[in-house]
Tab-separated table of C-alpha atoms in Angstrom:
chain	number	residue	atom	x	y	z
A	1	UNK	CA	15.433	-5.060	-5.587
A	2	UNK	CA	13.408	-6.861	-3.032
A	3	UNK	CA	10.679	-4.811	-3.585
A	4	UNK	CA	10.541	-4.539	-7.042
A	5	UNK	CA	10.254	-8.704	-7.322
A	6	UNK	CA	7.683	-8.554	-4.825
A	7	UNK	CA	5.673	-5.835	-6.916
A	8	UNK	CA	6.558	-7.946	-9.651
A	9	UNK	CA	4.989	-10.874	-8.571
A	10	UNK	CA	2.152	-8.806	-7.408
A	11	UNK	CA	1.543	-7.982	-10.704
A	12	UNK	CA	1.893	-4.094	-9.831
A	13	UNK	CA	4.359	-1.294	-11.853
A	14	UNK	CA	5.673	1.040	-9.545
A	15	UNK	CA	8.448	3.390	-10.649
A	16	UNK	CA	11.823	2.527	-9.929
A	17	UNK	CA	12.777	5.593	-8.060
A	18	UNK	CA	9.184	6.317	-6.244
A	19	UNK	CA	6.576	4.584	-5.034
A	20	UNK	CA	3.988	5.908	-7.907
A	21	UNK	CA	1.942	3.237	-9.257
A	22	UNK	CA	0.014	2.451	-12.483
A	23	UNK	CA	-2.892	3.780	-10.729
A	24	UNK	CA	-1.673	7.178	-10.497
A	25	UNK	CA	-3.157	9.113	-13.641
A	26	UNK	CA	-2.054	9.574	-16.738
A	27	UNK	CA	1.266	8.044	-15.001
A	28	UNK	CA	3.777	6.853	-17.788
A	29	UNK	CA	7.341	4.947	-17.375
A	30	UNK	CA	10.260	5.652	-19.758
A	31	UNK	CA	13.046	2.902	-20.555
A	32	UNK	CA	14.399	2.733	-17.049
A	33	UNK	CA	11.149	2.589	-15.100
A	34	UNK	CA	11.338	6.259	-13.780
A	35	UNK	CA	8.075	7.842	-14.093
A	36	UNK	CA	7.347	10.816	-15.967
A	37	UNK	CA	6.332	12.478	-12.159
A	38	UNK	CA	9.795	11.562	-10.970
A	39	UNK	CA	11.102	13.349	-14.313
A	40	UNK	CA	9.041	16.516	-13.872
A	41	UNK	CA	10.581	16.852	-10.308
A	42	UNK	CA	13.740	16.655	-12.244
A	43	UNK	CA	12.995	19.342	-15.381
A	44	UNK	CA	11.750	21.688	-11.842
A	45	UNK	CA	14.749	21.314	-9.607
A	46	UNK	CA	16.900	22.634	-12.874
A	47	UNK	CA	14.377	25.468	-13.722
A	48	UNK	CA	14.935	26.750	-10.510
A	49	UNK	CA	17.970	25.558	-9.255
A	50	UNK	CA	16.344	24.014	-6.101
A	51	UNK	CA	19.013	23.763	-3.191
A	52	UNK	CA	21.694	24.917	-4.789
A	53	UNK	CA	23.493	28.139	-4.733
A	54	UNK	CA	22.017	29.628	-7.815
A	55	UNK	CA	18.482	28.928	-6.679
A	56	UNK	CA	19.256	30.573	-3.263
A	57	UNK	CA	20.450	33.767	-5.104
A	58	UNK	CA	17.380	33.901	-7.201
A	59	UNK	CA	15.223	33.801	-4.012
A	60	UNK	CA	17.374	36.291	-2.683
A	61	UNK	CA	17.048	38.087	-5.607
A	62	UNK	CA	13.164	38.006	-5.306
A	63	UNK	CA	13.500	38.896	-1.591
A	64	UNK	CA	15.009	42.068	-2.838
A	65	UNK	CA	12.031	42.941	-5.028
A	66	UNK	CA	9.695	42.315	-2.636
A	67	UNK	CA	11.000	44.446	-0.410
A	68	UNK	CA	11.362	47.019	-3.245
A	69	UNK	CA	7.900	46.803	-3.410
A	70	UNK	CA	6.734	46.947	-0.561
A	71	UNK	CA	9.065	49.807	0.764
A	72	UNK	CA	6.716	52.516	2.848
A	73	UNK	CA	3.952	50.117	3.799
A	74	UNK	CA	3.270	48.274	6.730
A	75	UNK	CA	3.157	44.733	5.024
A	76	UNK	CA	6.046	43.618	1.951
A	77	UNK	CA	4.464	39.822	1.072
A	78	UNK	CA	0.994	37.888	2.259
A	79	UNK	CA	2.218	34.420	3.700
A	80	UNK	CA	-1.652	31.897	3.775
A	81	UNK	CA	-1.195	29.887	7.092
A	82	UNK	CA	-2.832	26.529	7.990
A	83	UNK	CA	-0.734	25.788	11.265
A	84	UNK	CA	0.804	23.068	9.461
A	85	UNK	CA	4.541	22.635	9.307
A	86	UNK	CA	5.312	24.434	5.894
A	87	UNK	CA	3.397	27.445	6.431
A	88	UNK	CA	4.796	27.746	9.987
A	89	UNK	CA	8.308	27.792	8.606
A	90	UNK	CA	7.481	29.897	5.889
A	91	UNK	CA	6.478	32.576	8.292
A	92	UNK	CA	9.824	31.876	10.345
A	93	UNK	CA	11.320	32.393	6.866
A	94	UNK	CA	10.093	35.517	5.609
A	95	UNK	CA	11.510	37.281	8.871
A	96	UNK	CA	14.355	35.855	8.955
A	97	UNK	CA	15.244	37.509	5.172
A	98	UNK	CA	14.369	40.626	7.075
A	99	UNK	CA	10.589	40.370	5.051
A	100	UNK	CA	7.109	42.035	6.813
A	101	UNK	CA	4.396	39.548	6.156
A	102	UNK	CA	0.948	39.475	6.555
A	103	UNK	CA	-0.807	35.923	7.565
A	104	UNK	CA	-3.867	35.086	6.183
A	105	UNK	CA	-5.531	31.912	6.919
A	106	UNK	CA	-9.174	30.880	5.922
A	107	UNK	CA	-10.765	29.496	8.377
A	108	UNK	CA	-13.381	27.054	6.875
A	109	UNK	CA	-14.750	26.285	10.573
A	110	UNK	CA	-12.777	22.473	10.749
A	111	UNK	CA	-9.652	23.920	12.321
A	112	UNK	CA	-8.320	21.095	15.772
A	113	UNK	CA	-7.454	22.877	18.557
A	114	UNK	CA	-3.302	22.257	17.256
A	115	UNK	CA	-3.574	24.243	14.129
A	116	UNK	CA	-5.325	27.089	16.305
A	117	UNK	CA	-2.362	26.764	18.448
A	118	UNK	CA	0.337	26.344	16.498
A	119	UNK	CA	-0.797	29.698	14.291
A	120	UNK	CA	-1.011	31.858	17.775
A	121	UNK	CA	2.544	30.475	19.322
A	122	UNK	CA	4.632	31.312	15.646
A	123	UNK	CA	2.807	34.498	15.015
A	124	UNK	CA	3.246	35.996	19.184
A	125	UNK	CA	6.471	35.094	18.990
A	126	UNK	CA	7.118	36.609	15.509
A	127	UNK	CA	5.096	39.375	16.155
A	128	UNK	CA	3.289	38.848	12.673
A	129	UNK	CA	-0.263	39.902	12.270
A	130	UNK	CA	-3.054	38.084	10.958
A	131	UNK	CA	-5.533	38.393	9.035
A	132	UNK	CA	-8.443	35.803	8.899
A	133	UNK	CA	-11.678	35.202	6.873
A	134	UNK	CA	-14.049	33.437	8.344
A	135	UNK	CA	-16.941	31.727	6.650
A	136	UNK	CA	-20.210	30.772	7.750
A	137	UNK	CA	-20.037	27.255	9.563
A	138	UNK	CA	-23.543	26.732	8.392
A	139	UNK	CA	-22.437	27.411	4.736
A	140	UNK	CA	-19.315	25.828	4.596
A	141	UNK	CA	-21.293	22.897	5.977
A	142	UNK	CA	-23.411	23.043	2.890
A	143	UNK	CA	-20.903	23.183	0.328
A	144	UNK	CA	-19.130	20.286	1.855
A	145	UNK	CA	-22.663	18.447	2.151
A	146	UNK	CA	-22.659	19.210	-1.911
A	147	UNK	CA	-19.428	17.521	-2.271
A	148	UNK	CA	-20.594	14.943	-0.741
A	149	UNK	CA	-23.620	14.041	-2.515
A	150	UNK	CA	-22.146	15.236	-5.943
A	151	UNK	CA	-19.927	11.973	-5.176
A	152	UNK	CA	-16.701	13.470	-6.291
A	153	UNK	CA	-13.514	13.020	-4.712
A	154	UNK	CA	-12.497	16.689	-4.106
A	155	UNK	CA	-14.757	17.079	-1.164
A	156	UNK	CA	-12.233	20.020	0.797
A	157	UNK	CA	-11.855	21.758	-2.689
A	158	UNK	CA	-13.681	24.717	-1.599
A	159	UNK	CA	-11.270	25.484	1.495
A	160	UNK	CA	-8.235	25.151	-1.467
A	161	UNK	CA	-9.705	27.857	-3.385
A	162	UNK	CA	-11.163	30.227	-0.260
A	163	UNK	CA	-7.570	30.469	1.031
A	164	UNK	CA	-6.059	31.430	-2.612
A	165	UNK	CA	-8.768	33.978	-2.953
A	166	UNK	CA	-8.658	35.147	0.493
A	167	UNK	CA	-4.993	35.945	0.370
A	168	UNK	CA	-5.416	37.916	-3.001
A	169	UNK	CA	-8.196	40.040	-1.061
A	170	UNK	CA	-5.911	40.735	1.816
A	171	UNK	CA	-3.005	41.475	-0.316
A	172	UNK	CA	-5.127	43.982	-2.565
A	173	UNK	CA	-6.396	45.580	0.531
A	174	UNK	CA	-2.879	46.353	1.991
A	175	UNK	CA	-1.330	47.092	-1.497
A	176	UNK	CA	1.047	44.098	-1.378
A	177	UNK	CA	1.828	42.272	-4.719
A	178	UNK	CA	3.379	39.602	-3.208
A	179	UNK	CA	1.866	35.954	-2.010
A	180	UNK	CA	4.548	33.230	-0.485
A	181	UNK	CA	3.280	30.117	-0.678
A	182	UNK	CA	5.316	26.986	1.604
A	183	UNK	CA	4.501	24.362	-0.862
A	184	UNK	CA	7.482	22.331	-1.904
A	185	UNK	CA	7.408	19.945	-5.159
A	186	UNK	CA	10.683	18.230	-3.437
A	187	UNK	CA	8.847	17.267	-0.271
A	188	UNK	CA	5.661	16.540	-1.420
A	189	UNK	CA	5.543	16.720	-5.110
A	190	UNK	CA	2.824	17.888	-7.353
A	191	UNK	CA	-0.268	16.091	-7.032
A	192	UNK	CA	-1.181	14.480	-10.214
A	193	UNK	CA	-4.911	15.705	-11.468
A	194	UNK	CA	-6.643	12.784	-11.387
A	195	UNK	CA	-9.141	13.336	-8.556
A	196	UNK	CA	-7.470	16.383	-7.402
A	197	UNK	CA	-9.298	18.870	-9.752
A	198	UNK	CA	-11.218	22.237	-8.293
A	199	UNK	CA	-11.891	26.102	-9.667
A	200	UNK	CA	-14.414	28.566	-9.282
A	201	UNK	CA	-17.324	27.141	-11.902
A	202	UNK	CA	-16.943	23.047	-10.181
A	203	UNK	CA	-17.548	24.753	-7.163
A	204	UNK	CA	-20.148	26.845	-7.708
A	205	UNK	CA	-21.753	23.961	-9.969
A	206	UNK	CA	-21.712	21.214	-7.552
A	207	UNK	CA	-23.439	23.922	-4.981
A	208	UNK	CA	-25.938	25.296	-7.479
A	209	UNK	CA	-27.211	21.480	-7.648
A	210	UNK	CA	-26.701	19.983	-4.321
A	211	UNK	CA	-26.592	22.975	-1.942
A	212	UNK	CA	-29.257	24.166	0.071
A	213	UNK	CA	-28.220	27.917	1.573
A	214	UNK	CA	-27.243	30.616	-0.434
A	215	UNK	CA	-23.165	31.284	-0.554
A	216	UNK	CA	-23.239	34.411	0.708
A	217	UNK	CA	-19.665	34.624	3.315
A	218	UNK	CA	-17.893	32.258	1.054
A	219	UNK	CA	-14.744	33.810	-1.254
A	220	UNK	CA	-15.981	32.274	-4.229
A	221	UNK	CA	-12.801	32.582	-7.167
A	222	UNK	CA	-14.591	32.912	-10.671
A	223	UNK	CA	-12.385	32.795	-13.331
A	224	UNK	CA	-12.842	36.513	-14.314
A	225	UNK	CA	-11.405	37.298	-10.665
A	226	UNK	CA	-8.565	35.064	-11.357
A	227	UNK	CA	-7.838	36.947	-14.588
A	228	UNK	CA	-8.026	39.913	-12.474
A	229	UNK	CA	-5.776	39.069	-9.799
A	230	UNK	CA	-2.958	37.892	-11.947
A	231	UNK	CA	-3.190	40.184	-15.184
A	232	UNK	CA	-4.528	43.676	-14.030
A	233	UNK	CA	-3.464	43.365	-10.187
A	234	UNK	CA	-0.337	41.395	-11.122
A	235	UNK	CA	-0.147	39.721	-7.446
A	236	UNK	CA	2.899	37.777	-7.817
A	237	UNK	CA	2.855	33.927	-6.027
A	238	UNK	CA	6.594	33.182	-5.003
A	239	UNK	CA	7.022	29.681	-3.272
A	240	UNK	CA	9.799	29.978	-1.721
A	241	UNK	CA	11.252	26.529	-1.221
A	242	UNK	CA	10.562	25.887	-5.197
A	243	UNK	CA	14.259	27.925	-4.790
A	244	UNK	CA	15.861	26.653	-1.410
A	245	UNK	CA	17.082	23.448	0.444
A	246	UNK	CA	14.277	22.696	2.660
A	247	UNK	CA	13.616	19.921	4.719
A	248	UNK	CA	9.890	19.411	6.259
A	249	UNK	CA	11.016	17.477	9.101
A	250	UNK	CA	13.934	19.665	10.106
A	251	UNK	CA	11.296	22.781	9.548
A	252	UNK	CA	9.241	20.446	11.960
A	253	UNK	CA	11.952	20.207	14.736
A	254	UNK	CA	13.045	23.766	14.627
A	255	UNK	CA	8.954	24.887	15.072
A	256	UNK	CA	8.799	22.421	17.540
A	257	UNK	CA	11.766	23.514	19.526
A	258	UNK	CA	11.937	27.286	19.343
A	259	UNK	CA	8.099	27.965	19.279
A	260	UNK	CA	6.384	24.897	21.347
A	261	UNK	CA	4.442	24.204	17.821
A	262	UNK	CA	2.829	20.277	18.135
A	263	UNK	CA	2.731	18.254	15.337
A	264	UNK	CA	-0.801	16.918	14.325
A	265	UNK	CA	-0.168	13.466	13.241
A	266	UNK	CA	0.336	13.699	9.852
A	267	UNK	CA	0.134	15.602	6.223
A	268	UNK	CA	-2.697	17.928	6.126
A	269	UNK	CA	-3.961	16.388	9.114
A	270	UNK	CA	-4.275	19.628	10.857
A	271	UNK	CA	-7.708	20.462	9.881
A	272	UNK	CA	-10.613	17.805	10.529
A	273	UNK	CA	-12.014	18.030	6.947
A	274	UNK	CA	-9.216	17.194	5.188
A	275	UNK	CA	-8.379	14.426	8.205
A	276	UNK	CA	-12.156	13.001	6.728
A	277	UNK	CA	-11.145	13.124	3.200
A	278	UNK	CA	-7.323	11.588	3.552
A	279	UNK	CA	-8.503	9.222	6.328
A	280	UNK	CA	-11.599	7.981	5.755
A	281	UNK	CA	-13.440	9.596	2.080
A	282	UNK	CA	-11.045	8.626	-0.350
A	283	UNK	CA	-9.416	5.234	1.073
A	284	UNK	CA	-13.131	4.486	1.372
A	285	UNK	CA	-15.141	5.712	-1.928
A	286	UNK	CA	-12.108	5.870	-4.187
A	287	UNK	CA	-10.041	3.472	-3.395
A	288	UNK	CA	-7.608	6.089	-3.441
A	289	UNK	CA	-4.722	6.870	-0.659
A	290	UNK	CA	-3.380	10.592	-1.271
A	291	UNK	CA	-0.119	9.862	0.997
A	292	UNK	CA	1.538	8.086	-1.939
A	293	UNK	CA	2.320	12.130	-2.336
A	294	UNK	CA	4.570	12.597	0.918
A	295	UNK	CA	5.612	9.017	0.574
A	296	UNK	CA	7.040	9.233	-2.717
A	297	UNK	CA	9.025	12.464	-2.632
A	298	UNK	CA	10.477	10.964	1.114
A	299	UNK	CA	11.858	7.994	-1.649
A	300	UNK	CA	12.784	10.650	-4.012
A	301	UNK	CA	15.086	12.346	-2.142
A	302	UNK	CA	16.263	9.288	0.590
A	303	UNK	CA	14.637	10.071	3.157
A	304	UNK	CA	12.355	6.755	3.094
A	305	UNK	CA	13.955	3.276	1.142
A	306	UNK	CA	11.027	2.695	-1.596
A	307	UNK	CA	10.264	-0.173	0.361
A	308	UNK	CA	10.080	1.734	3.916
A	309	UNK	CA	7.771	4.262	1.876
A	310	UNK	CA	5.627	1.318	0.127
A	311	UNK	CA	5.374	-0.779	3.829
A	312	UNK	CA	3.870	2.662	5.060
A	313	UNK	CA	1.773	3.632	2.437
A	314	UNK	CA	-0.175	0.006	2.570
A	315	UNK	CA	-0.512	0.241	6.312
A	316	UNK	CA	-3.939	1.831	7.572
A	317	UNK	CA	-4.123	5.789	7.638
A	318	UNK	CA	-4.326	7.151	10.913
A	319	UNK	CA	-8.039	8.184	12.128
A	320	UNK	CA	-8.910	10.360	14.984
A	321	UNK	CA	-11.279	8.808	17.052
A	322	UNK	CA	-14.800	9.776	16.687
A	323	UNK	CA	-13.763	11.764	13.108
A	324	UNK	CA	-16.697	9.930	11.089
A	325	UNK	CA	-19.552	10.849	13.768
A	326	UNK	CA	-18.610	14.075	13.876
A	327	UNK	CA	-18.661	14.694	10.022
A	328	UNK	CA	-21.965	13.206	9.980
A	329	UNK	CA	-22.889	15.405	12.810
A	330	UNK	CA	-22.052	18.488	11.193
A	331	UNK	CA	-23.365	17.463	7.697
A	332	UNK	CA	-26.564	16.398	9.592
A	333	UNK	CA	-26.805	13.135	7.919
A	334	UNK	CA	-27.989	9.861	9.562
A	335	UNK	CA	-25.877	6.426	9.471
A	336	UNK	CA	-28.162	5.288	7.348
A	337	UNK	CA	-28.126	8.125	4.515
A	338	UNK	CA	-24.238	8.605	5.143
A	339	UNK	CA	-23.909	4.564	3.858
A	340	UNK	CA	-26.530	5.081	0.804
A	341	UNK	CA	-24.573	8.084	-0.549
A	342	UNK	CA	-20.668	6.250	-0.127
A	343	UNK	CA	-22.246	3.252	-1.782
A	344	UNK	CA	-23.132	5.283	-4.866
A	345	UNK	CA	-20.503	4.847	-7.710
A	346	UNK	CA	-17.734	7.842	-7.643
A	347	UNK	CA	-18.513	10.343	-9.836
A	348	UNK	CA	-15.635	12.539	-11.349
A	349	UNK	CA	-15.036	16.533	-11.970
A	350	UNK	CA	-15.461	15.719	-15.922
A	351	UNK	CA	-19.208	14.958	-14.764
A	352	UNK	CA	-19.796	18.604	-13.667
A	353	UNK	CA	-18.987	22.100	-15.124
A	354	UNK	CA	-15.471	23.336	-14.789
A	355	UNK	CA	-13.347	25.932	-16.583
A	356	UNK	CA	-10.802	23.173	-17.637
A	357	UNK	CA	-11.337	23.480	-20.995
A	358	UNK	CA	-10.931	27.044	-20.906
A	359	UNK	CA	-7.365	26.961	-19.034
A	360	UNK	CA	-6.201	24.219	-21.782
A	361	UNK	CA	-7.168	27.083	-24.568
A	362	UNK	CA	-5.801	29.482	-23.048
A	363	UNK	CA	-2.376	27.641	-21.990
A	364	UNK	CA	0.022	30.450	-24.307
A	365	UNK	CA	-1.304	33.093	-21.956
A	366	UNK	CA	-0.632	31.132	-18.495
A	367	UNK	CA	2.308	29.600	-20.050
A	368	UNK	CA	3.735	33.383	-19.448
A	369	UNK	CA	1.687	34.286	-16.274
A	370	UNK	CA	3.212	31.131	-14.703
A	371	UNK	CA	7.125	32.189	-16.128
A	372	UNK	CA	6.204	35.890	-14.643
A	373	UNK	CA	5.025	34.329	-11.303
A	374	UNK	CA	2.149	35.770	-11.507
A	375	UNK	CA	0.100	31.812	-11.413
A	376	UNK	CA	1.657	28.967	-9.597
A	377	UNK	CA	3.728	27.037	-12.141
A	378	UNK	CA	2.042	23.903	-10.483
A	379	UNK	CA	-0.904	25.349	-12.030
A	380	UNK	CA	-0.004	25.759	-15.212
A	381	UNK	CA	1.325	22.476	-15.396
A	382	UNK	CA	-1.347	20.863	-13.889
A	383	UNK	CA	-4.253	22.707	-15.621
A	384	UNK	CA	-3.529	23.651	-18.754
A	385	UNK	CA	-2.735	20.899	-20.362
A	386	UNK	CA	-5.123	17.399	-21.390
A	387	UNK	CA	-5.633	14.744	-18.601
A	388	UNK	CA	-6.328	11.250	-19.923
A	389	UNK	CA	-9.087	9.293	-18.528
C-alpha cells in the first residue's frame, strides 16, 4: 500500500501484483489493477499445470517420448547452454530423468571467463558432451557494429537466433527431435515485444545496410529454415520448467554447491554483450531497464515485496568495469563516433524489414505448431499476434 501511494503521487501505474509499468508495451490493467502480463502468467501456469502434480506427470510423460525417440542413438534431447543458471540446471535435469543430452552453445566470441567455466565444471562432472559453433569474432563484430548504427534496441539479437538455429543443426545432425530449453515464464516471464523483436530477415536487413564483411560463419535462420525445422523436421522445443516447480535461486545454490559453478552477477550477465546492452545500451539510448523482467516475476511469485522489487529496479544496474571501452574496442569505434551514434534518436524494428507480418498471417498454422511443441509457445504468443505502437 505504501508503494502504490507513492507511485500514485508519482503519477506512475504500476500493476498491483508486479512491478510492470505503463511503459511496458501494449501493457493494459483490468478492474483490479493486475496487468494483462500478470494474467497471461496465469492462463500459462493452468495450460500446463506449472508446479503441480499434473504438470510434473506431463513432463514425465514427455520424458518418456523422448526417450522413445531417441532409443538406439547416442544423444535423446539437445539442451543450448549459456553457463547461466537455467541452462546449467537444465543439464543437471535432463540426467537426472535418466535423459542423454547433447549441449550446444553458440559461442558469439563475448563469453567472461565464468560462463566458460561454469559450462566445463557441469558438463565434466555430468559427463555430457558438447557441441559448439563458433562464429567469426570479426563477423560477429560486424553484425553487432550494424546493430549499433541501425539504432535499434535489439543489439544481441543475432546471438538469440544463432543459438536457436545452431541447436536445430546439431539436433538434425545426430537425429534427435528433441530441444529443452531452461526458460521459465514463472521466473522471468515473457518479455513483452516492445523492443525485444528479432528473426532471420531484421537481421539480415540491418547487416545488408550497415555491415561491412560478408556473413559467411554466421547461422543465419531465414524463415524458410524455420518452416523447415518445425514442419518437415518436426524438432520438438520442450521447456521443461513451463511443467515443473522450479526455483532459479535454489537451481543457483545446488550448481553452486555440487559443481563449484560461480554466479556472474546478475541475469544474462554471463556474456559481455548482453552485460553492454542490459547495463549500459538500453538504460542509456532507450531509456529502457530490461530487469523489470526478473524483478517482476520475483513479485509475482513472493520472492521480492513489489516494493523490494521496485527499490531494486530504480537503483543503478551493475557495470563491469572497463565494459564500455572494451565494446568500443572491439567495434573499433572512437569516443567520439561511439557518442554521435547514442545521441541519434532510437530507431525501432518496424523501421527495418522483418517477417512480422508474415507470422501474424500465418498465426492458424503456428497456433498448432506451438500446441504440437514444435515452436515455443512464447513465440507464438509473442509473434503472431499485432503489437501496438
Amino acid at each position: 500500500m505504501i508503494l502504490d501511494a507513492e507511485l500514485e503521487r508519482a503519477g506512475v501505474r504500476v500493476c498491483s501484483r508486479c512491478i510492470y509499468d505503463e511503459r511496458v508495451s501494449a501493457i493494459s490493467f483490468d478492474e483490479e489493477g493486475v496487468c494483462n502480463y500478470c494474467r497471461q502468467i496465469d492462463a500459462l501456469k493452468e495450460q500446463y499445470g506449472t508446479g503441480t502434480e499434473a504438470g510434473k506427470r506431463n513432463f514425465e510423460a514427455i520424458v518418456e517420448d523422448i526417450a522413445r525417440a531417441g532409443h538406439g542413438k547416442r544423444y535423446d534431447c539437445v539442451i543450448g547452454v549459456s553457463g547461466g543458471t537455467d541452462s546449467s540446471y537444465m543439464v543437471y535435469l535432463a540426467k537426472e530423468m535418466g535423459l542423454r543430452p547433447l549441449a550446444v552453445h553458440y559461442d558469439n566470441t563475448w563469453n567472461t571467463a565464468i560462463s566458460t567455466q561454469n559450462i566445463r565444471k557441469v558438463l565434466s562432472a555430468l559427463d555430457v558432451d558438447l557441441y559448439t559453433h563458433v562464429v567469426d569474432n570479426k563477423e560477429a563484430d560486424d553484425i553487432f557494429r550494424s546493430f549499433f548504427y541501425a539504432g535499434v534496441a535489439e543489439i544481441e539479437a543475432s546471438t538469440d537466433l544463432a543459438l536457436a538455429e545452431t541447436m536445430y543443426r546439431a539436433a538434425a545432425k545426430y537425429g534427435i527431435r528433441y530441444v529443452l530449453e531452461g526458460h521459465s515464464f514463472v521466473t522471468e516471464g515473457i518479455t513483452p515485444v516492445g523492443r525485444n523483436y528479432f528473426d532471420g530477415r531484421y537481421i539480415s536487413a540491418i547487416h545488408s545496410r550497415f555491415g561491412r564483411r560478408p556473413m559467411r560463419s554466421y547461422p543465419l535462420m531465414t524463415f524458410e529454415r524455420f518452416l523447415w525445422w518445425s514442419c518437415v523436421a518436426r524438432i520438438r522445443k520442450i521447456r521443461p520448467f513451463w511443467y515443473l516447480d522450479y526455483g532459479k535461486e535454489e537451481a543457483r545454490a545446488f550448481l553452486e554447491r555440487e559443481y563449484g559453478w560461480e554466479y556472474y552477477g546478475g541475469h544474462h550477465l554471463e556474456n559481455r554483450m548482453t552485460a553492454f546492452f542490459h547495463g549500459i545500451y538500453a538504460p542509456t539510448k532507450f531509456g529502457a531497464d530490461f530487469r523489470n523482467n526478473t524483478l517482476a516475476a520475483l513479485a509475482r511469485t513472493g520472492k521480492l515485496s513489489r516494493a523490494e522489487a521496485w527499490a531494486q529496479y530504480n537503483t543503478e544496474p551493475a557495470v563491469e568495469d572497463e565494459l564500455l571501452a572494451y565494446f568500443k574496442k572491439r567495434l573499433e569505434l572512437s569516443d567520439a563516433e561511439y557518442d554521435r551514434v547514442m545521441a541519434q534518436p532510437p530507431k525501432c524494428w518496424r523501421d527495418y524489414p522483418t517477417y512480422k507480418r508474415r507470422f501474424e498471417r500465418m498465426r492458424p498454422l503456428f497456433a498448432l505448431l506451438a500446441r504440437a511443441n514444435l515452436v515455443p509457445m512464447s513465440f507464438y504468443l509473442k509473434y503472431c499476434f499485432p503489437v501496438s505502437d
